[in-house]
PDB file of C-alpha atoms and ligand atoms in Angstrom:
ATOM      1  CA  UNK T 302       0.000   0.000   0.000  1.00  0.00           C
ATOM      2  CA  UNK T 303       3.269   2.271   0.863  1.00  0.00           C
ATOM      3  CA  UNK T 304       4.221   1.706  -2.697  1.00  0.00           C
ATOM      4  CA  UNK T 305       1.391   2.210  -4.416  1.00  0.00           C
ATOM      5  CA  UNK T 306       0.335   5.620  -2.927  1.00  0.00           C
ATOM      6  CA  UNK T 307       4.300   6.525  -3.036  1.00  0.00           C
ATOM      7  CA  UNK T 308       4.659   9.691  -5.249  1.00  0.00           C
ATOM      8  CA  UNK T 309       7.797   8.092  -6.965  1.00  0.00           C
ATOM      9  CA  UNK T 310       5.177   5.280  -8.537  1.00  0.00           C
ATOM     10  CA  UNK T 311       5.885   1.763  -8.318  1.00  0.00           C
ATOM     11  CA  UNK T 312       7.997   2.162 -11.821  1.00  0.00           C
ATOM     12  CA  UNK T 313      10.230   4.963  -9.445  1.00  0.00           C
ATOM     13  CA  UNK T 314      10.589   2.102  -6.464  1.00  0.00           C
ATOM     14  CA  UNK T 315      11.729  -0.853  -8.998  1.00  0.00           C
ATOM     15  CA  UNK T 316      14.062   1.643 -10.389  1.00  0.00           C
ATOM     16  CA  UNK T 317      15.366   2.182  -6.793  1.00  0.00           C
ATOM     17  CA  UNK T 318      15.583  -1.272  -5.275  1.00  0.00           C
ATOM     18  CA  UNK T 319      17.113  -2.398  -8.535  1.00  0.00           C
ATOM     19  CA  UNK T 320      20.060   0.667  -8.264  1.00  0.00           C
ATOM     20  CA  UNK T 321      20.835  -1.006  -5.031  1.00  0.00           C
ATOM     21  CA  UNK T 322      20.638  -4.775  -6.059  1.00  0.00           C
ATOM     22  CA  UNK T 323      23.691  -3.321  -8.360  1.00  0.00           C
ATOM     23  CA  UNK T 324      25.334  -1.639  -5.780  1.00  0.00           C
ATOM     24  CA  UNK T 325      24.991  -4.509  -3.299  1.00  0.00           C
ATOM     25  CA  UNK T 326      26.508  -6.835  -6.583  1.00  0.00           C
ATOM     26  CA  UNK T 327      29.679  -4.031  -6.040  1.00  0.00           C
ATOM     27  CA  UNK T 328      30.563  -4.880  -2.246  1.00  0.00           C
ATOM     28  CA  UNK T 329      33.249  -6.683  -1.183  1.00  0.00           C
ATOM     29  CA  UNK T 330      32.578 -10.060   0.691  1.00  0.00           C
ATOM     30  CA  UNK T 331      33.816  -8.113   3.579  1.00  0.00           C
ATOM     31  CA  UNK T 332      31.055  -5.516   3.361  1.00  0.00           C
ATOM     32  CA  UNK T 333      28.194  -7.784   1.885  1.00  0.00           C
ATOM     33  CA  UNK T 334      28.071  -9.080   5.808  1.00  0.00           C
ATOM     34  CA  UNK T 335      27.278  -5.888   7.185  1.00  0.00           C
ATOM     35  CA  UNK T 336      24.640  -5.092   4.229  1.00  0.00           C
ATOM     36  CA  UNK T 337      20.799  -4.833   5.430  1.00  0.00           C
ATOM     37  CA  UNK T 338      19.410  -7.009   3.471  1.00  0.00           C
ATOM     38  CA  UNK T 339      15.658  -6.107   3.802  1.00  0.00           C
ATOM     39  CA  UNK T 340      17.153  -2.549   1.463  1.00  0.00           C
ATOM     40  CA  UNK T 341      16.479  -4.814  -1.512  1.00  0.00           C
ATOM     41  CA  UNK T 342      13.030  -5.444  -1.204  1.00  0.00           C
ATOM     42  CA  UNK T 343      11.819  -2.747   1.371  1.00  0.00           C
ATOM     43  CA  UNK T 344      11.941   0.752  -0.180  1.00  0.00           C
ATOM     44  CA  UNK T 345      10.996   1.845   3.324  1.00  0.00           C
ATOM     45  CA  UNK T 346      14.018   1.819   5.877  1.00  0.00           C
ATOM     46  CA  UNK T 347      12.094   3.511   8.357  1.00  0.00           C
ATOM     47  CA  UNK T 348       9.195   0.701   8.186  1.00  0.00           C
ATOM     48  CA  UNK T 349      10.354  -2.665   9.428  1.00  0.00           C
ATOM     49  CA  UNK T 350       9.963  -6.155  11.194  1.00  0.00           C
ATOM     50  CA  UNK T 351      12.126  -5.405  15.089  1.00  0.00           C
ATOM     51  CA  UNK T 352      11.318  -8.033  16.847  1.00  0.00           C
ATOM     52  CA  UNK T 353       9.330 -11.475  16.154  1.00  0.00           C
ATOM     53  CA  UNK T 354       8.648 -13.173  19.692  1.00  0.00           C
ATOM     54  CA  UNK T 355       6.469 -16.032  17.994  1.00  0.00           C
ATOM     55  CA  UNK T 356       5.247 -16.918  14.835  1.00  0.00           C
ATOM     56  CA  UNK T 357       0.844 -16.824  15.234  1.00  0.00           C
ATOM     57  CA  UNK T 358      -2.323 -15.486  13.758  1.00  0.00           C
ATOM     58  CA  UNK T 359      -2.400 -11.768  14.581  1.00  0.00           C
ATOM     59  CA  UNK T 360      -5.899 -11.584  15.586  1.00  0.00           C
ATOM     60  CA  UNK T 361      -5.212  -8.440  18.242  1.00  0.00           C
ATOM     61  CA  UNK T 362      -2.586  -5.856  17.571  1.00  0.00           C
ATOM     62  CA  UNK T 363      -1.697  -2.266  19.949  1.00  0.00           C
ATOM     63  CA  UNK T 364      -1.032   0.558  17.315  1.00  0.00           C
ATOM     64  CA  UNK T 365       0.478   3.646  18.704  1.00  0.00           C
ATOM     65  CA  UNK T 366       1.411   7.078  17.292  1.00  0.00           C
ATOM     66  CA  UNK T 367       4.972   6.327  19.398  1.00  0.00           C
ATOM     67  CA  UNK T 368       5.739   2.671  21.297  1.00  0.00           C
ATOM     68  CA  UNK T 369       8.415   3.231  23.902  1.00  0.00           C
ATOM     69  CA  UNK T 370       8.736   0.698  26.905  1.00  0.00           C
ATOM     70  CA  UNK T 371       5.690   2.197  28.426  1.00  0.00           C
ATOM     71  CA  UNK T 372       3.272   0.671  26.172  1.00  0.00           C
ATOM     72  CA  UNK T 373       4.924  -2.801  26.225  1.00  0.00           C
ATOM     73  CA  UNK T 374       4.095  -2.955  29.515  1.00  0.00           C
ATOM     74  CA  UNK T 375       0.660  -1.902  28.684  1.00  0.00           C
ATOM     75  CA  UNK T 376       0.173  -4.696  26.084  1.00  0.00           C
ATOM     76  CA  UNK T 377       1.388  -7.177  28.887  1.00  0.00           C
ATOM     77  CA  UNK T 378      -0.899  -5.393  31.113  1.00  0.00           C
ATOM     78  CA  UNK T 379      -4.257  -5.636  28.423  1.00  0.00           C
ATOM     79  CA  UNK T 380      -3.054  -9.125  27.615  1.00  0.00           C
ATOM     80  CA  UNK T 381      -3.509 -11.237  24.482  1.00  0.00           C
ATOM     81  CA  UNK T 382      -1.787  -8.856  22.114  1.00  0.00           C
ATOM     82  CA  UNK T 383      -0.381 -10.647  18.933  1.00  0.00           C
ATOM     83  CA  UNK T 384       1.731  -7.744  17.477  1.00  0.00           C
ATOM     84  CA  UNK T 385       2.456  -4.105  18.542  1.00  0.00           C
ATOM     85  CA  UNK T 386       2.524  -1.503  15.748  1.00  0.00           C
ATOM     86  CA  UNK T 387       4.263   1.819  15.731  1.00  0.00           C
ATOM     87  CA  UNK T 388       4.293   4.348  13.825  1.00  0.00           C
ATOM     88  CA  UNK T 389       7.000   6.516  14.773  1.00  0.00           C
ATOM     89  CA  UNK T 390      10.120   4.680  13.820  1.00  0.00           C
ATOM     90  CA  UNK T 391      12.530   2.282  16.373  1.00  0.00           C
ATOM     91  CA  UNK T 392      15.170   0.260  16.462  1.00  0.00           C
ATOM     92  CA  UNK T 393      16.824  -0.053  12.946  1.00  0.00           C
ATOM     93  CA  UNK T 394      14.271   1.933  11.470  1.00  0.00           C
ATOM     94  CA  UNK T 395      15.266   4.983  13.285  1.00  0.00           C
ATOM     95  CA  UNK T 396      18.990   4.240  12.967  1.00  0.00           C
ATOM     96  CA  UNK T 397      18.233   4.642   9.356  1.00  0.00           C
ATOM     97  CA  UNK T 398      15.231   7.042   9.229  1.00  0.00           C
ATOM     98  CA  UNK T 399      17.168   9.654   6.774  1.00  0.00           C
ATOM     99  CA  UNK T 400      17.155   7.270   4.310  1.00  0.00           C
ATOM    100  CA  UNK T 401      13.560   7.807   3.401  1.00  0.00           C
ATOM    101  CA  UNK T 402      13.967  11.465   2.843  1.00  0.00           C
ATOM    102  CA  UNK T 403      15.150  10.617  -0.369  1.00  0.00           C
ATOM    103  CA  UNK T 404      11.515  10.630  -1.566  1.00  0.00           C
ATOM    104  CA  UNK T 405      11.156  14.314  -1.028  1.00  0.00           C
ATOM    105  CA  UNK T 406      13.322  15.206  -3.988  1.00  0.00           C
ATOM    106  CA  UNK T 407      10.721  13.185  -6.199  1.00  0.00           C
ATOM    107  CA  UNK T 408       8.094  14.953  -4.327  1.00  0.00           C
ATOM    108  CA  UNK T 409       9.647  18.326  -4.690  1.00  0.00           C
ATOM    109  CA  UNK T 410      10.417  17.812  -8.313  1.00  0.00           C
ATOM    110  CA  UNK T 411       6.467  16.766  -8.849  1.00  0.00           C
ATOM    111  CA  UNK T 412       5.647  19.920  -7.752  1.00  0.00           C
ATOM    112  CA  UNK T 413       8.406  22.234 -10.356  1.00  0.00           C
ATOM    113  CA  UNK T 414      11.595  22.416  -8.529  1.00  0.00           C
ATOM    114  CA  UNK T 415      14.032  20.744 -10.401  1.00  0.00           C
ATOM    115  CA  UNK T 416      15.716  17.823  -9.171  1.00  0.00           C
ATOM    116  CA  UNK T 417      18.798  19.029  -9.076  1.00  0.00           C
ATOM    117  CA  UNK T 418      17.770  21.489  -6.741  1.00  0.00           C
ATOM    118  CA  UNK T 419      16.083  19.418  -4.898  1.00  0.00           C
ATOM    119  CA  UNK T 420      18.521  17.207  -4.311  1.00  0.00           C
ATOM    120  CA  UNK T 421      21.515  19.210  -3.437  1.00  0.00           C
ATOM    121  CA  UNK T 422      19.552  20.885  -1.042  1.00  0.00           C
ATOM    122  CA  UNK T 423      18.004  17.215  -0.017  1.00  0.00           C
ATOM    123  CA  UNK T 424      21.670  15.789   0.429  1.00  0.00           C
ATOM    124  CA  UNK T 425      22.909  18.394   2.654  1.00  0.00           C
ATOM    125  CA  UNK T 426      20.136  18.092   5.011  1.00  0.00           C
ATOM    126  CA  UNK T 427      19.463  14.399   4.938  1.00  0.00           C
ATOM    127  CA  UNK T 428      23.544  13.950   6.278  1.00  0.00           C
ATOM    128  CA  UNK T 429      22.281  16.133   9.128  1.00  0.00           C
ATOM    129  CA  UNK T 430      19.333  14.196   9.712  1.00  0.00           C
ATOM    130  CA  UNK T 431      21.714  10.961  10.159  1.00  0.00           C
ATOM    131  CA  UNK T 432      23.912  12.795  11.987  1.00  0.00           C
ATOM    132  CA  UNK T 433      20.854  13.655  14.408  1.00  0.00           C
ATOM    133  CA  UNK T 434      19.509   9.679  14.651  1.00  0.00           C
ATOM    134  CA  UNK T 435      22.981   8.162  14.968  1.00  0.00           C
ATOM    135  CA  UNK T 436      22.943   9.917  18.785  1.00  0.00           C
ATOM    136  CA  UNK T 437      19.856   8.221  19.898  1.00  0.00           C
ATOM    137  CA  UNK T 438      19.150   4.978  21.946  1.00  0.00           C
ATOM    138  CA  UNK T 439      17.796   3.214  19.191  1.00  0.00           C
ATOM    139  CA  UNK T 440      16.986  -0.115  20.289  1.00  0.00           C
ATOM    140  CA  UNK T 441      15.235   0.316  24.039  1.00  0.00           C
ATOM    141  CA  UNK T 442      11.477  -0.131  23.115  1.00  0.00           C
ATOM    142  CA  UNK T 443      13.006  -3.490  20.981  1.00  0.00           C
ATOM    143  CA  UNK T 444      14.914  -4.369  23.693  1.00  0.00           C
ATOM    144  CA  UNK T 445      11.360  -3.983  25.796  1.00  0.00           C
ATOM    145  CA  UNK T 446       9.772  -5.776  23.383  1.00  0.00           C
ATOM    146  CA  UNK T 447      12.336  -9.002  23.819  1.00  0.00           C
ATOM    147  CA  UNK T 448      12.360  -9.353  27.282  1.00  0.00           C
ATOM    148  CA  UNK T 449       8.277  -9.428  27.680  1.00  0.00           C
ATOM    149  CA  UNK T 450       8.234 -11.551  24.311  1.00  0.00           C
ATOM    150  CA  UNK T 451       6.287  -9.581  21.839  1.00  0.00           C
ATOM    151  CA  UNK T 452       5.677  -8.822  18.089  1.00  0.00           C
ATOM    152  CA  UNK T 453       7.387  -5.377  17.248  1.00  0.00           C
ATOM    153  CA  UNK T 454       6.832  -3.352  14.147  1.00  0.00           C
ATOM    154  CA  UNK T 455       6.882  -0.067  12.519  1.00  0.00           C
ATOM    155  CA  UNK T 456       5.088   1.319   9.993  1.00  0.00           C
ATOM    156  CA  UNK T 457       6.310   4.609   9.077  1.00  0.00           C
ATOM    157  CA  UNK T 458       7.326   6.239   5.586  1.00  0.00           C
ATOM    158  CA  UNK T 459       4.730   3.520   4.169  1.00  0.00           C
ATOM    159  CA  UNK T 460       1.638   5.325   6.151  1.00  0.00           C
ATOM    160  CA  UNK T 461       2.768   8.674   5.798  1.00  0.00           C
ATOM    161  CA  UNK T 462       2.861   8.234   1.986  1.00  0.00           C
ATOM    162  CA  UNK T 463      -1.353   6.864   2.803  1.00  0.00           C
ATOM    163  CA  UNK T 464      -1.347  10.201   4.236  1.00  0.00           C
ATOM    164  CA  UNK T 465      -0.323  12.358   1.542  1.00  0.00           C
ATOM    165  CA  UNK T 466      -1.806  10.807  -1.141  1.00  0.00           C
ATOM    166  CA  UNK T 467      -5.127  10.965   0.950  1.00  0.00           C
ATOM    167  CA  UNK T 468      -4.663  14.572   1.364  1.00  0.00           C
ATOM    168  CA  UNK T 469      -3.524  14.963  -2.279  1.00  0.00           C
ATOM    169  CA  UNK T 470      -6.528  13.233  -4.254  1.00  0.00           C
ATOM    170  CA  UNK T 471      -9.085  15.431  -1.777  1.00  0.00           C
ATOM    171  CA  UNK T 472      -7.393  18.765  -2.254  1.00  0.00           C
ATOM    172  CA  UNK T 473      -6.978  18.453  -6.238  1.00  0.00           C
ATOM    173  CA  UNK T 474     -10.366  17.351  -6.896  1.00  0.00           C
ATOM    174  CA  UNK T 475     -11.360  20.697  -5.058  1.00  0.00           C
ATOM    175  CA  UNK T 476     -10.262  24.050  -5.920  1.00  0.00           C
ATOM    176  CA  UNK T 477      -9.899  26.058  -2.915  1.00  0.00           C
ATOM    177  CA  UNK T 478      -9.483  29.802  -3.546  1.00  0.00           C
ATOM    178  CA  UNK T 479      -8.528  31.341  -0.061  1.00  0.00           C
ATOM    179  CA  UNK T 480      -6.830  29.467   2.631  1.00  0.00           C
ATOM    180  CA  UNK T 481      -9.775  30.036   4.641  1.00  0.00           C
ATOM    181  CA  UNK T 482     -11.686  27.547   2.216  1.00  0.00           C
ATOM    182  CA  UNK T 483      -8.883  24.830   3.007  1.00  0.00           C
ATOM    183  CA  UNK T 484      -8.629  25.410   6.680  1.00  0.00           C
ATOM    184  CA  UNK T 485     -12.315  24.672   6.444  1.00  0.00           C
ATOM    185  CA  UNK T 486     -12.132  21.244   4.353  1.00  0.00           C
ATOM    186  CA  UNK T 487      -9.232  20.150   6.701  1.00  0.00           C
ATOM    187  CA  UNK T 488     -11.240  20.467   9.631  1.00  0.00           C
ATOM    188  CA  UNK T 489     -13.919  18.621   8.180  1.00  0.00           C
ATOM    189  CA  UNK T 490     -11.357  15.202   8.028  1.00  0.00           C
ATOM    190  CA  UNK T 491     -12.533  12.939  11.213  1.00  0.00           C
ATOM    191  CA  UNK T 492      -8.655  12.981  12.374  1.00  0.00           C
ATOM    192  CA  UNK T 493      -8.250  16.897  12.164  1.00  0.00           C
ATOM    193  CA  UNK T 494     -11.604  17.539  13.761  1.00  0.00           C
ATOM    194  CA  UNK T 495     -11.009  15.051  16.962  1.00  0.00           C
ATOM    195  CA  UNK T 496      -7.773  17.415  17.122  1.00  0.00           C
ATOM    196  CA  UNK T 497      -9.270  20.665  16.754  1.00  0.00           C
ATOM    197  CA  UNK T 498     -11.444  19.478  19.814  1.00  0.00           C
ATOM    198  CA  UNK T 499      -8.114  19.197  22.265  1.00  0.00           C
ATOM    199  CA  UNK T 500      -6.929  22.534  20.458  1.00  0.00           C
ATOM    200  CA  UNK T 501      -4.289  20.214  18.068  1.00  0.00           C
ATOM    201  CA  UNK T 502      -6.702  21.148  14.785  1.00  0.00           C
ATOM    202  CA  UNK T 503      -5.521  22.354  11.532  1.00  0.00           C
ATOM    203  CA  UNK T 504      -3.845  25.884  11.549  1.00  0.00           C
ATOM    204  CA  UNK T 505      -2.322  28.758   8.993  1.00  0.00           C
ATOM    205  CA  UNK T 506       1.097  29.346  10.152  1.00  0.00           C
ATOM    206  CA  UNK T 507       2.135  31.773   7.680  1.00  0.00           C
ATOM    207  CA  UNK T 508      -0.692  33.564   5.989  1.00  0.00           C
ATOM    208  CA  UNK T 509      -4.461  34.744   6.833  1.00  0.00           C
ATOM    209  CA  UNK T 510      -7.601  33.185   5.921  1.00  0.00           C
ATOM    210  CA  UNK T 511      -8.493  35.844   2.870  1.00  0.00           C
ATOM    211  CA  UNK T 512      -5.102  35.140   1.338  1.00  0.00           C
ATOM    212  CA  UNK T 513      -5.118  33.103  -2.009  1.00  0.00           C
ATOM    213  CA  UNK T 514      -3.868  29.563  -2.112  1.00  0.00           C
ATOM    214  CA  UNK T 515      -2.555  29.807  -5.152  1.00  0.00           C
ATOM    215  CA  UNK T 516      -0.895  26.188  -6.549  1.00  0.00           C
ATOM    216  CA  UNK T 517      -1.105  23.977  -3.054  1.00  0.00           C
ATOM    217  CA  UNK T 518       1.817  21.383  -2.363  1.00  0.00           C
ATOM    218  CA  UNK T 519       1.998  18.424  -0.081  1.00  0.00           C
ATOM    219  CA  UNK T 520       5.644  18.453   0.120  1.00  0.00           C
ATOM    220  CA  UNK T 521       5.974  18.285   4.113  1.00  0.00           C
ATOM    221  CA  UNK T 522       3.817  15.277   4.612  1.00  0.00           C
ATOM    222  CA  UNK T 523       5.644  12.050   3.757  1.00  0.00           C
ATOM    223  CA  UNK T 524       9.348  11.605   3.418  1.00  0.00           C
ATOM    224  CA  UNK T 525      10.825  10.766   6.980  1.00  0.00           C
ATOM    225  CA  UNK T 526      11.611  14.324   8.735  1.00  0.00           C
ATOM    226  CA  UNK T 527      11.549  18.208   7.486  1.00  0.00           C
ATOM    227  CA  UNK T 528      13.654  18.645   4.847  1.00  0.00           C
ATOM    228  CA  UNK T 529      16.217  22.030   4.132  1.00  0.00           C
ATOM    229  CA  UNK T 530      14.692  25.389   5.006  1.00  0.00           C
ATOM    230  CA  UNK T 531      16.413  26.751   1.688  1.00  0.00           C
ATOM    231  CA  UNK T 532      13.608  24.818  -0.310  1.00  0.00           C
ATOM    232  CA  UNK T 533      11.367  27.496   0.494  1.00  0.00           C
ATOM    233  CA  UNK T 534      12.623  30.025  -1.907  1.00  0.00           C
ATOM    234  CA  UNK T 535      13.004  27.074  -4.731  1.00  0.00           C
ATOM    235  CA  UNK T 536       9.629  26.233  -3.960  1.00  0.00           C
ATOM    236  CA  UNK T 537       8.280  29.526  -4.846  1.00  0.00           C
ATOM    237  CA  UNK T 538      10.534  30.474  -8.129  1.00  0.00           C
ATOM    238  CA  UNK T 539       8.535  27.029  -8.926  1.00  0.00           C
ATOM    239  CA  UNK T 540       5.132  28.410  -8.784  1.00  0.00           C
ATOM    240  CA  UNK T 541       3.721  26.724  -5.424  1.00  0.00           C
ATOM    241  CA  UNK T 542       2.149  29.107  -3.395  1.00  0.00           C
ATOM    242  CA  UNK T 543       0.587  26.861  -0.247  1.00  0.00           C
ATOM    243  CA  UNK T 544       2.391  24.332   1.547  1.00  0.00           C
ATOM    244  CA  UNK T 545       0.468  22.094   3.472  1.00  0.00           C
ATOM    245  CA  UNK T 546       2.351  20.201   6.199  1.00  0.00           C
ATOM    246  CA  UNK T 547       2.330  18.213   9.266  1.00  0.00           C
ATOM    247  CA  UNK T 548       4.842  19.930  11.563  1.00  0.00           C
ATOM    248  CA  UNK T 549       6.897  23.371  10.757  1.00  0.00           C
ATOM    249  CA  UNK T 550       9.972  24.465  12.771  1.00  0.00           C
ATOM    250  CA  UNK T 551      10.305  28.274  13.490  1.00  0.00           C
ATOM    251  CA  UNK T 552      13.248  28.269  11.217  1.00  0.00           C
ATOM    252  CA  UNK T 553      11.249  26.418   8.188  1.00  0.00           C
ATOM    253  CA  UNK T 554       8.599  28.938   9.487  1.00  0.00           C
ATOM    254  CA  UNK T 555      10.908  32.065   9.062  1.00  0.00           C
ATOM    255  CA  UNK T 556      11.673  31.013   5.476  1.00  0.00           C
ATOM    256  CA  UNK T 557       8.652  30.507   3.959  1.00  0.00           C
ATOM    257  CA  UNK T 558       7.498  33.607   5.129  1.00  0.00           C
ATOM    258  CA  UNK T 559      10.666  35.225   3.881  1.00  0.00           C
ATOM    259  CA  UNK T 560       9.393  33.412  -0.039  1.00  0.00           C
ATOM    260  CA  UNK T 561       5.470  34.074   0.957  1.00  0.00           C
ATOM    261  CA  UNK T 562       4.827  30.756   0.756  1.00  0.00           C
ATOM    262  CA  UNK T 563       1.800  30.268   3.040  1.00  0.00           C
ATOM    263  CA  UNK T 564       2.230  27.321   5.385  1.00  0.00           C
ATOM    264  CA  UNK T 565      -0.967  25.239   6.748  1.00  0.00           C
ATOM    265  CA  UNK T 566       0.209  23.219   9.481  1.00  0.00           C
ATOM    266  CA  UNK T 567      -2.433  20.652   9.652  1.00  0.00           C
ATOM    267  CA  UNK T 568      -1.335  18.615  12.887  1.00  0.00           C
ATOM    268  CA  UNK T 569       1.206  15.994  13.343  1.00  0.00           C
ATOM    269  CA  UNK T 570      -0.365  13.370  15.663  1.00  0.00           C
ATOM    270  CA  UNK T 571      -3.310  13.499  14.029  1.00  0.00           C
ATOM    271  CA  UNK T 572      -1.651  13.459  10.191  1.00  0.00           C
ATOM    272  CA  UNK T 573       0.183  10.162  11.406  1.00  0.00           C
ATOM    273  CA  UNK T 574      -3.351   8.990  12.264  1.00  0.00           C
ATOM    274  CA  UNK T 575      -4.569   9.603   9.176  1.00  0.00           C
ATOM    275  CA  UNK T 576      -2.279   7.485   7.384  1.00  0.00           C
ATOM    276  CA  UNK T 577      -2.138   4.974  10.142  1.00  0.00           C
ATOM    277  CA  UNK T 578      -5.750   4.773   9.721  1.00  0.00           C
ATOM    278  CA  UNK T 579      -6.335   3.697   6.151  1.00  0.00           C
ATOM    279  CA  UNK T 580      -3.576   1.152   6.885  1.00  0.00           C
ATOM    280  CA  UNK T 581      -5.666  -0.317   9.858  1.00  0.00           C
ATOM    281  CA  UNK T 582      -8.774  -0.369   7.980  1.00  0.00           C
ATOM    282  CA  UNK T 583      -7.544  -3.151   5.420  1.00  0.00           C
ATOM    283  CA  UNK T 584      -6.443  -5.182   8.690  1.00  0.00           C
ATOM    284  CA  UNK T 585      -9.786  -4.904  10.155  1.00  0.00           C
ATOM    285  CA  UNK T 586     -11.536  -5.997   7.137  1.00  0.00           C
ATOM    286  CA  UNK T 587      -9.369  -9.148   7.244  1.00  0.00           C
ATOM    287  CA  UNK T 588     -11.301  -9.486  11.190  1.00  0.00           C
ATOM    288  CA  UNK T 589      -8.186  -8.121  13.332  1.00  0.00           C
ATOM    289  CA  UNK T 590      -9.031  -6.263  16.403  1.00  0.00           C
ATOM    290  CA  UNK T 591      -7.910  -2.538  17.296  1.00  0.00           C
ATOM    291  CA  UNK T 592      -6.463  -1.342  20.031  1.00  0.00           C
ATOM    292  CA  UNK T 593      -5.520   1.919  19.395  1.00  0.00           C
ATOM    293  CA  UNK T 594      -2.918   4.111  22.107  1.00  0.00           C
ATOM    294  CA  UNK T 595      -0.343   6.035  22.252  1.00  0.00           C
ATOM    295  CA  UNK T 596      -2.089   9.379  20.566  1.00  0.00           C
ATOM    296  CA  UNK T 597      -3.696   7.491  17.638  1.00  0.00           C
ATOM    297  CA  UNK T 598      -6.788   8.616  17.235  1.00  0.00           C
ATOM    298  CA  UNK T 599      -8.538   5.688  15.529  1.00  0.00           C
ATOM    299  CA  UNK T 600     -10.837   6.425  12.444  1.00  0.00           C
ATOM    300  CA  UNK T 601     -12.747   3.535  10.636  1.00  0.00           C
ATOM    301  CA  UNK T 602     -13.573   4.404   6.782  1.00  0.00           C
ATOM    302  CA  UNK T 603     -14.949   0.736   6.767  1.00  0.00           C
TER     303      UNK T 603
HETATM  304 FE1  LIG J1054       5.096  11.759  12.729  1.00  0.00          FE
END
């Protein structure tokens, strides 16, 4: 599903996985044994198997915005859990969440900057973004997971892209004028208006409600982790005029405002759920049970 709602196309991921098959064919014997060899198959290095306690049905699964140790316990706690889902990425697929960002420069590039922009600016960033993950205790919820013997997964990169092609297919078959009219349709989406009622909802960052949309991107939805506040200025010699993201840092913030691009932050947590959602809803139609924590807030479309 992560594939087929990727903006890169499922001709774009063969491409990719089949660049690496050759580069993998270049090692050394020596490095071939440290090579992850899910890369060849998974596009998604931030979406991943961590732990697998015992083989069963998965009739009952947790699903959580972010599992950390805390909600292991809680799935010992509940009891008869089969698998615990996570959205947020652990264990190796935080170690190598930066990967992923790769996909914005295909995203970027959909929208008119061209990809050599994209990705020089990409590159520069996603070496920070490693740089950032490679200090972190990566594998303490798998470690969790181990002791108390459960299931471990996350599902990251593959939901978000569920997310933003959601979001996509809605806002292109409208044609919002003011971003006022979008605010509006956001808060409309189950997710957004569950977060609007805890004062999470959909909100314009930079901009005002009477100011025009003009061409709307959904470059800051799927694709691991921000992505270079320089893009901003690209962005806006390339004719988008409304960005439409999940999260904004005051930097990114300071940028876009400095290009008048307008920014509609429409909510992280509940964005994640969004994508997480339509996931879920194909498992529950094959009869598996719910339990939703951690921040999801669980949406059926079923
Ligand atoms: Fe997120």
């Amino acid at each position: 599903m992560g594939i087929d709602a990727d903006f890169r196309g499922r001709e774009g991921i063969k491409r990719l996985l089949e660049r690496r098959r050759q580069e993998y064919e270049r090692l050394s014997e020596e490095e071939k044994k440290f090579y992850d060899l899910e890369r060849l198959e998974n596009p998604f290095s931030d979406s991943r198997i961590l732990n697998v306690a015992n083989e069963k049905d998965v009739k009952r699964v947790l699903v959580g915005i972010d599992i950390e140790p805390a909600e292991i316990l809680l799935a010992k706690e509940i009891g008869n859990i089969d698998l615990i889902i996570s959205h947020h990425p652990i264990g190796r697929g935080l170690a190598n969440l930066h990967e992923v960002m790769e996909l914005q420069c295909d995203v970027l590039n959909y929208y008119g900057v061209p990809i050599n922009v994209a990705e020089g600016l990409m590159f520069e960033r996603i070496g920070e973004v490693a740089r950032g993950v490679n200090a972190r205790n990566h594998q303490r919820t798998v470690d969790a997971a181990k002791i108390l013997g459960f299931n471990l997964i996350c599902l990251h990169t593959a939901c978000d892209n569920l997310a933003a092609k959601f979001l996509k297919d809605e806002i292109e078959k409208n044609d919002f004028e003011r971003l006022g009219d979008l605010l509006k349709f956001l808060r409309e989406i189950p997710e957004y208006k569950e977060a609007e009622k805890i004062g999470a909802g959909p909100k314009i960052y930079v901009g005002s409600p009477e100011r025009r949309c003009g061409k709307i991107a959904l470059t800051e939805i799927t694709g691991g982790t921000e992505g270079s506040p320089k893009l901003y200025e690209k962005m806006a010699i390339a004719g988008i005029g409304t960005v439409v993201g999940m999260h904004i840092s005051e930097e990114h913030k300071k940028e876009a405002e400095a290009a008048n691009i307008n920014v509609v932050i429409a909510g992280h947590i509940s964005s994640d759920s969004l994508g997480m959602n339509i996931f879920l809803d194909k498992l529950e139609k094959n009869g598996i049970e719910i339990i939703p924590c951690s921040g999801l807030i669980r949406v059926s479309r079923n």
